[in-house]
Every structure is written in structure tokens, then in C-alpha cells.
Coordinates of C-alpha atoms and ligand atoms in Angstrom, one line a residue:
M1 CA 297.7 19.1 26.8
R2 CA 296.3 18.2 23.4
K3 CA 296.7 14.6 22.2
K4 CA 300.1 13.8 20.9
Q5 CA 299.1 13.1 17.4
E6 CA 297.2 16.4 17.1
R7 CA 300.1 18.3 18.7
A8 CA 302.5 16.6 16.2
L9 CA 300.4 17.8 13.3
E10 CA 300.2 21.3 14.7
I11 CA 304.0 21.4 15.1
T12 CA 304.4 20.1 11.5
V13 CA 302.2 22.9 10.2
R14 CA 303.9 25.6 12.2
L15 CA 307.4 24.5 11.4
K16 CA 306.3 24.6 7.7
R17 CA 305.3 28.3 8.2
M18 CA 308.4 29.2 10.2
Y19 CA 310.9 27.5 7.9
P20 CA 309.3 27.3 4.5
K21 CA 312.6 26.9 2.7
A22 CA 314.5 24.6 5.1
K23 CA 316.6 22.1 3.1
C24 CA 319.7 20.0 3.3
S25 CA 322.6 22.2 4.2
L26 CA 325.2 19.9 2.8
D27 CA 326.3 20.8 -0.8
F28 CA 326.0 18.0 -3.3
T29 CA 325.3 17.5 -7.0
N30 CA 324.6 13.8 -7.0
P31 CA 323.9 10.9 -4.6
F32 CA 327.6 9.9 -4.3
E33 CA 328.5 13.4 -3.2
L34 CA 325.7 13.5 -0.6
L35 CA 326.7 10.1 0.8
I36 CA 330.3 11.2 1.3
A37 CA 329.4 14.6 2.6
T38 CA 327.0 13.0 5.2
M39 CA 329.7 10.5 6.2
L40 CA 332.1 13.4 6.8
S41 CA 329.6 15.5 8.7
A42 CA 329.6 13.3 11.8
Q43 CA 330.9 15.4 14.7
S44 CA 331.5 18.3 12.3
T45 CA 329.6 21.3 11.0
D46 CA 327.9 21.3 7.6
V47 CA 329.7 24.6 6.8
R48 CA 333.1 22.9 7.4
V49 CA 332.1 19.8 5.4
N50 CA 331.1 22.0 2.5
I51 CA 334.5 23.7 2.5
V52 CA 336.3 20.3 2.5
T53 CA 334.0 18.7 -0.1
K54 CA 334.4 21.5 -2.6
S55 CA 338.0 20.4 -3.4
L56 CA 337.5 16.8 -2.4
F57 CA 334.9 16.2 -5.2
R58 CA 337.1 17.9 -7.8
K59 CA 339.8 15.4 -6.9
Y60 CA 337.6 12.4 -6.5
P61 CA 334.4 13.0 -8.6
D62 CA 333.0 9.5 -8.2
A63 CA 333.2 6.2 -6.3
A64 CA 335.7 4.7 -8.8
T65 CA 338.3 7.5 -8.2
M66 CA 337.7 7.6 -4.4
A67 CA 338.0 3.8 -4.1
K68 CA 341.6 4.1 -5.5
A69 CA 342.6 6.9 -3.1
S70 CA 345.4 6.2 -0.6
Q71 CA 344.5 6.2 3.1
V72 CA 347.3 8.7 3.9
E73 CA 346.3 11.2 1.2
M74 CA 342.6 10.9 2.0
E75 CA 343.4 11.6 5.7
R76 CA 345.0 14.8 4.6
D77 CA 342.0 15.6 2.3
V78 CA 339.4 15.2 5.0
K79 CA 341.4 16.3 8.1
Q80 CA 339.5 19.5 8.7
T81 CA 336.3 17.6 9.4
G82 CA 337.7 15.8 12.4
F83 CA 338.0 12.1 13.2
F84 CA 339.9 12.0 9.9
R85 CA 341.5 8.6 10.2
N86 CA 338.2 6.8 10.6
K87 CA 336.4 9.0 8.1
A88 CA 339.2 8.5 5.4
K89 CA 339.0 4.7 6.0
A90 CA 335.2 4.7 5.8
V91 CA 334.8 6.8 2.6
I92 CA 337.4 4.7 0.8
A93 CA 335.8 1.4 2.0
A94 CA 332.3 2.6 1.0
S95 CA 333.5 3.7 -2.4
K96 CA 335.1 0.3 -3.0
A97 CA 331.9 -1.4 -2.0
I98 CA 329.9 0.8 -4.4
V99 CA 332.3 0.0 -7.2
E100 CA 332.5 -3.8 -6.5
K101 CA 328.8 -4.5 -5.5
H102 CA 326.8 -1.8 -7.3
G103 CA 328.7 -1.0 -10.5
G104 CA 329.9 2.4 -9.2
R105 CA 326.4 3.7 -8.5
V106 CA 325.1 4.5 -5.0
P107 CA 322.3 2.0 -4.2
E108 CA 318.8 3.2 -3.6
T109 CA 317.5 1.1 -0.8
M110 CA 317.9 1.3 3.0
E111 CA 319.1 -2.3 3.1
E112 CA 321.9 -1.8 0.5
L113 CA 323.0 1.6 1.8
T114 CA 323.3 0.4 5.4
A115 CA 325.3 -2.6 4.2
L116 CA 328.0 -0.2 3.0
P117 CA 330.9 0.2 5.4
G118 CA 330.5 3.2 7.7
V119 CA 326.9 3.9 6.6
G120 CA 324.3 3.9 9.3
R121 CA 320.6 4.5 9.1
K122 CA 320.9 8.3 9.6
T123 CA 323.3 8.6 6.6
A124 CA 321.1 6.3 4.5
N125 CA 318.0 8.4 5.4
V126 CA 319.8 11.6 4.3
V127 CA 320.7 10.1 0.9
L128 CA 317.4 8.4 0.3
S129 CA 315.3 11.5 1.3
N130 CA 317.4 14.2 -0.4
A131 CA 319.3 12.7 -3.3
F132 CA 316.7 10.0 -4.4
K133 CA 313.6 11.7 -3.0
K134 CA 312.6 8.4 -1.4
P135 CA 311.8 9.1 2.2
V136 CA 311.6 5.7 3.9
G137 CA 312.4 7.1 7.3
I138 CA 313.1 10.3 9.1
V139 CA 316.7 11.7 9.6
V140 CA 317.4 11.7 13.4
D141 CA 320.5 13.8 14.2
T142 CA 321.4 15.5 17.4
H143 CA 319.0 18.4 16.8
V144 CA 316.1 16.1 16.0
T145 CA 316.8 13.9 19.0
R146 CA 316.9 16.9 21.3
L147 CA 313.8 18.7 19.9
A148 CA 311.7 15.5 19.6
G149 CA 312.3 14.9 23.3
R150 CA 311.6 18.5 24.3
L151 CA 308.5 18.7 22.2
G152 CA 307.2 15.5 23.9
L153 CA 307.0 13.6 20.6
T154 CA 309.1 10.8 22.0
A155 CA 310.3 9.5 25.4
N156 CA 313.0 7.4 23.7
T157 CA 316.7 8.4 23.5
D158 CA 317.8 5.8 21.0
A159 CA 317.8 7.2 17.4
V160 CA 316.1 4.2 15.8
K161 CA 313.3 4.3 18.4
I162 CA 312.9 8.1 18.1
E163 CA 312.6 7.6 14.3
E164 CA 309.9 5.0 14.8
D165 CA 307.9 7.3 17.1
L166 CA 308.1 10.2 14.7
M167 CA 307.1 8.1 11.7
K168 CA 303.9 7.2 13.5
L169 CA 303.1 10.9 14.2
I170 CA 304.2 12.8 11.1
P171 CA 302.6 12.2 7.7
Q172 CA 305.1 10.5 5.3
K173 CA 305.0 13.2 2.7
E174 CA 306.4 15.6 5.3
W175 CA 309.2 13.4 6.6
T176 CA 312.1 15.0 4.7
A177 CA 311.0 18.6 5.2
F178 CA 310.0 18.0 8.9
S179 CA 313.5 16.8 9.7
H180 CA 315.1 19.9 7.9
R181 CA 312.7 22.2 9.7
L182 CA 313.3 20.7 13.1
I183 CA 317.1 21.0 12.5
A184 CA 316.7 24.7 11.5
H185 CA 314.6 25.3 14.7
G186 CA 317.3 23.5 16.7
R187 CA 320.0 25.7 15.3
E188 CA 318.1 29.0 15.6
I189 CA 315.8 28.8 18.6
C190 CA 315.7 25.5 20.5
V191 CA 319.4 25.5 20.9
A192 CA 321.1 22.9 23.1
R193 CA 322.2 24.9 26.1
K194 CA 319.5 27.5 26.6
P195 CA 316.5 27.2 24.4
K196 CA 314.9 30.6 23.5
C197 CA 311.4 29.6 24.6
A198 CA 310.1 33.2 24.8
Q199 CA 310.9 33.7 21.1
C200 CA 309.7 30.2 20.1
G201 CA 306.6 29.8 17.8
L202 CA 305.9 26.4 19.4
N203 CA 305.9 27.5 23.0
D204 CA 302.2 27.0 23.5
V205 CA 302.3 23.4 22.2
C206 CA 305.6 22.4 23.8
P207 CA 305.6 20.6 27.2
S208 CA 309.2 21.8 27.9
A209 CA 308.5 25.5 27.3
E210 CA 310.0 27.6 30.0
E211 CA 307.7 30.1 31.7
P212 CA 308.6 33.7 30.8
P213 CA 310.1 35.6 33.7
E214 CA 307.6 37.6 35.8
Ligands
LIG1 S1 309.3 26.1 23.7 FE1 311.5 26.1 24.2 S2 311.9 23.9 24.6 FE2 310.0 24.0 23.4 S3 310.6 23.9 21.2 FE3 310.5 26.0 21.8 S4 312.5 26.6 22.4 FE4 312.4 24.4 22.4

């Protein structure tokens, strides 16, 4: 087995070749929309979130309007994304904090973003990397967690620790794209239940690759 660092770089290069156009699959036109879409995407699919946000952002185009929304109405508006009570509460609370503490503009630092109600490090990383083009970390979602483990890039299961491990192995300029590409690979090939190792372009550098049947 090659050294981990070398393998990580090889994986980065191959993923770039395999998914040259991988990008954020949530629709957004500004940082506020991406923040809200990411908050709604927990335990949901990006396709479903995009359907919901299409009308949601027409109704509430900015933090000021969303901050004034009623809980009951917001629950109806985001219901299709699941966990709608908590999500409605969180997007209203985050919008209020953006209005009260940041003059209605989404803040651009990890510290300020994670201080918003309902915003964790993953959501902040999505916004910083994709809306502000400021990658200060790597987005670790369920696909990245699974693939980083299978590819032997981390032995950790905690998202923050996985992120730290990946940040040491992947060049910073690749952080945003690496995460999108890993997610694309997790959706298409290295799926949760039965990874398609025989079709995988990483199978010779992956310690979890299943042997092809005789
Ligand atoms: S070889 Fe198999 S386990 Fe490894 S990344 Fe590819 S699909 Fe996933």
C-alpha cells in the first residue's frame, strides 16, 4: 500500500478526471439562499430541497423577510424537506440573528456562521466554500464520511476529526471540489449498501475494494 499522503493525492487527481464538473447540487443565487438551502438539506435530498426553495425564496427573498415569518406558515413552507418543525424554527432564528447581528448580510467567517442558531460546521463550510469561495475547511457529509473511511483516508468517525484528517492530506485549493467529487462518487459508485467496486476508478488505490468474483 502506498503511503497515505501519496494515495490521497492520487485519489484527488483521479476524482478530478472522473468528475470534472462536480459542483454544489443545491440551487442558490446568493449566500443567504445557500445557507437556508443547506439547513433544509439535513436528512433530505438536494432534489427535494431545490423544489421547496424555488417557491420559498420567492416568498422570503432575504433574511429580513424570513425573520418575520410565522412558525406555523414556515412549517408548511418547508414541510416537504422533513423535520419541518425544527427546520422552520432554525431558519427563522438564523434569519433573525443575521438581521440583528449582521445587518441582514450572511457573515463570512466560520466563527460568525457557526454562532448562528442551527448552523453547524458542515453548513458553514458549504456556505464559505461555495457562496464566498473561502474554503477554510472541507464539507463532511454522510457520503464524505463513508468514502473517506472506505478509502482509508481517516480512521475517525466524528465529522470534525474526519475533516481535520482530510485537511492534512488534500491540498487546500482542492478542498471545495474534492468534497463535491467525493459526494458524486458516493452517489454514483461507492454507494452506501453495495459499493460498485468492479466499476470504480479508485479500486486499485482503495483498501476496501472488494475482490472481483472469480
Ligand atoms: S473500490 Fe469500492 S469501496 Fe473503494 S472507493 Fe471504489 S466503490 Fe468505494
